Coordinates of C-alpha atoms in Angstrom, one line a residue:
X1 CA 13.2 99.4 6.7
X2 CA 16.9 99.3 6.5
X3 CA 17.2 103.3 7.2
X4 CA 14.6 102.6 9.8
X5 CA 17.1 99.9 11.4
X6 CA 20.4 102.4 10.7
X7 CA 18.6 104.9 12.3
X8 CA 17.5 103.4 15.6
X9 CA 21.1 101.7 16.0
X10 CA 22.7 104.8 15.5
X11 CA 20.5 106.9 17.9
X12 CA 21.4 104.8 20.4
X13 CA 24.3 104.2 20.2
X14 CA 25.5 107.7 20.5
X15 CA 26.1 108.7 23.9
X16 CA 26.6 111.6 26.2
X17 CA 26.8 114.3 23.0
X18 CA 24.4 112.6 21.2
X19 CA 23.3 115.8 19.3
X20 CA 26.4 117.8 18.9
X21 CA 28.2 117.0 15.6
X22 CA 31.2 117.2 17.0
X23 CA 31.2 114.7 19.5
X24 CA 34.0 112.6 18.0
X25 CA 32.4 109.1 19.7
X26 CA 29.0 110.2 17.3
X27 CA 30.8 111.0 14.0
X28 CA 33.1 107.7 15.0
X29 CA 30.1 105.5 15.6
X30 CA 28.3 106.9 12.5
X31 CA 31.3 106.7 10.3
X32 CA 31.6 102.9 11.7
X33 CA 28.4 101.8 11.3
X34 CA 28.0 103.3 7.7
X35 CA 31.3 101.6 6.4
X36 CA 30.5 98.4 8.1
X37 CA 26.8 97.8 7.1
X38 CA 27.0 99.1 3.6
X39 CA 26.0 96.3 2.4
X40 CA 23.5 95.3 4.9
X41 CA 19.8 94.7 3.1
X42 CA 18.0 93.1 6.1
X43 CA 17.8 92.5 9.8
X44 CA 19.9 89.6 9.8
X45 CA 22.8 91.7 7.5
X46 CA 22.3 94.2 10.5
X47 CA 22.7 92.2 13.4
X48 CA 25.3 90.0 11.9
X49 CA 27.4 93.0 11.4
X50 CA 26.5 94.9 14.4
X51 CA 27.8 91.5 15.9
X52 CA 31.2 91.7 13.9
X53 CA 31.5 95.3 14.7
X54 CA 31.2 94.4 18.7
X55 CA 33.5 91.4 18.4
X56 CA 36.3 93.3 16.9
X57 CA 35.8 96.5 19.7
X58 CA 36.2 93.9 21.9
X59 CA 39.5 92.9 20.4
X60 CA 40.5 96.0 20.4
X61 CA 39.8 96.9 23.7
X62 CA 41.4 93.6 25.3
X63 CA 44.7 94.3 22.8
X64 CA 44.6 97.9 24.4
X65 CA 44.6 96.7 27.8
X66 CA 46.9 94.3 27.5
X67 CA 49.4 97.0 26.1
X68 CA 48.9 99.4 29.0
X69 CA 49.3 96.1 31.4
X70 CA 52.8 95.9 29.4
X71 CA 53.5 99.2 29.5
X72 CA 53.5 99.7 32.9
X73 CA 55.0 96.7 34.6
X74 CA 57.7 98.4 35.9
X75 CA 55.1 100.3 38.3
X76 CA 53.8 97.7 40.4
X77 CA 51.4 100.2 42.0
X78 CA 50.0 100.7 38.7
X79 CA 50.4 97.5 37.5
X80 CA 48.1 96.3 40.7
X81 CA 45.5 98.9 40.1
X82 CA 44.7 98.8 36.3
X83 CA 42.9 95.3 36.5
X84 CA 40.7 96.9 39.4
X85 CA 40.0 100.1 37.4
X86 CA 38.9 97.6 34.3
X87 CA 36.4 95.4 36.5
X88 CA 35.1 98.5 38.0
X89 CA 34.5 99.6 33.7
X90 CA 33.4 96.5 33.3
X91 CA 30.5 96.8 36.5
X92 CA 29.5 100.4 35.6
X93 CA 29.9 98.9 31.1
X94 CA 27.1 96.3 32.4
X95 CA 24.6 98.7 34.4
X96 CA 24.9 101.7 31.2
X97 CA 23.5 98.7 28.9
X98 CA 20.7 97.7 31.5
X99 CA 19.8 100.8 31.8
X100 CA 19.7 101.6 28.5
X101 CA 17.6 98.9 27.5
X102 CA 15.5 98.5 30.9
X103 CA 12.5 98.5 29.1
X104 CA 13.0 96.8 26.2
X105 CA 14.6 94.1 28.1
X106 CA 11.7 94.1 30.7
X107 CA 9.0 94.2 27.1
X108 CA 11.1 90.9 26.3
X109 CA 10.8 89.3 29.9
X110 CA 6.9 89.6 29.6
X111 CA 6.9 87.8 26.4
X112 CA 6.4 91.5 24.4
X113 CA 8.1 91.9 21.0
X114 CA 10.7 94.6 20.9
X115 CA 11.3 95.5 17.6
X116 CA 13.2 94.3 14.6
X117 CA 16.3 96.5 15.4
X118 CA 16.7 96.0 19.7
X119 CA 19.6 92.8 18.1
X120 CA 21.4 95.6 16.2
X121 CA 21.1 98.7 18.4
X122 CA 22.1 96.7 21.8
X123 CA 25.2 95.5 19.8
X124 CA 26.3 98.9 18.5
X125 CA 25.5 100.8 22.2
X126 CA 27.8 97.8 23.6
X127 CA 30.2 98.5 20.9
X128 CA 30.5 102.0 21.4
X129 CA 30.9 101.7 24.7
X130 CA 33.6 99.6 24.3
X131 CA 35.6 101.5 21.5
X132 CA 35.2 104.1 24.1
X133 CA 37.3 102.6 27.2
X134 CA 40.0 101.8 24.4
X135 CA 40.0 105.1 24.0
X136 CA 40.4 105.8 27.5
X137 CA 43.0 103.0 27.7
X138 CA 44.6 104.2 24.8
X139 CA 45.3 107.8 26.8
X140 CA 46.9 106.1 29.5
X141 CA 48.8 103.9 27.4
X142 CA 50.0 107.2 26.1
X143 CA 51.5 108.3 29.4
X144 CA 49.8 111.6 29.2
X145 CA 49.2 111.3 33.0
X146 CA 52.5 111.2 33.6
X147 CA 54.2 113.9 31.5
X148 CA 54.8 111.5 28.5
X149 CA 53.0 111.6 25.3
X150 CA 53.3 109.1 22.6
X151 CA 52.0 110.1 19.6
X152 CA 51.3 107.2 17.3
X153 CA 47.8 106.2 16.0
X154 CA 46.3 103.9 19.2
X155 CA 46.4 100.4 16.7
X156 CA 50.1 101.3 15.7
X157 CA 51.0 102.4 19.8
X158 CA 49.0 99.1 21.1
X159 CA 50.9 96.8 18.6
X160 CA 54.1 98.4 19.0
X161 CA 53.9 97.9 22.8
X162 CA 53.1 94.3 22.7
X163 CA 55.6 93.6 20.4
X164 CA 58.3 95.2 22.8
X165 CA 57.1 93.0 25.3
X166 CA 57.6 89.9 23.2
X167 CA 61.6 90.8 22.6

C-alpha cells in the first residue's frame, strides 16, 4: 500500500515531461518526495507530509517573490507588473489543479470515494506546481532577462536579496 500511495503521488505530480528522466521538475519531485516520506508507513504519514512538503513550497515560493519584488524596485514598470504576472500564475495554478483532478473532485461531489491517495497526490501536484513558479521567479530574480546573471543557489540568492533590503 505505501508504494501504491508513492506511486500514484508521484505520477501525478510530474508534469509536462512526465516520462523523460531528465526532466529536472520529475527527478526533483521524485527526489523530494522520497527524502520527505521516508518514513511514511500509512496514509495519514502520507498526507501529513505531502502537506508539510506543500506548506514549505509555498514558503518558498512567497520568500522568492518577495525577493524579485525587492530586487526590482528601482523599475517601477516592473515593479507594477510582477504582482499581475503572479495573480495571472495564480488563476492558470488554480485551473491546472481542477483540471487535473476534474474527476476525482466531481467522484467526491457525488458522494463517490476517491481513493486513499487523492489527499497526498493533490498535495504533491500543488506542490510541484509551486516549487516550479519559484523556479521561474528564481530566473527573473537572476536578471537573466536583462543581461545579468547571478549565480548563487536560489535559497542563498532569495535570502541574500531580502537581507539587502532590510539594511
Amino acid at each position: 500500500m505505501k508504494r501504491l500511495i508513492l506511486l500514484v503521488s508521484m505520477a501525478l505530480a510530474s508534469t509536462a515531461q512526465a516520462g523523460n528522466r531528465a526532466d529536472p521538475l520529475h527527478d526533483e519531485s521524485m527526489r523530494v518526495s522520497q527524502q520527505f516520506c521516508a518514513d511514511a508507513k500509512t496514509t495519514l504519514d502520507y498526507n501529513a507530509c505531502s502537506g508539510e512538503e506543500l506548506a514549505l513550497a509555498q514558503a518558498e515560493l512567497s520568500a522568492t517573490f518577495a525577493a524579485a519584488l525587492a530586487k526590482w524596485q528601482d523599475s517601477q514598470e516592473t515593479a507594477d507588473a510582477l504582482p499581475h504576472a503572479q495573480k495571472a500564475w495564480e488563476v492558470t495554478f488554480e485551473a491546472d489543479v481542477a483540471a487535473r483532478f476534474a474527476k476525482a473532485d466531481a467522484a467526491r461531489a457525488r458522494g463517490d470515494g476517491v481513493g486513499t491517495a487523492y489527499v497526498s497526490a493533490y498535495n504533491w501536484y500543488e506542490a510541484q506546481l509551486t516549487r516550479a513558479r519559484a523556479v521561474q521567479l528564481c530566473e527573473f530574480l537572476r536578471g537573466a532577462a536583462y543581461g545579468e546573471r547571478d549565480t548563487p543557489p536560489c535559497d542563498q540568492l532569495v535570502k541574500q536579496v531580502l537581507n539587502e533590503q532590510k539594511k
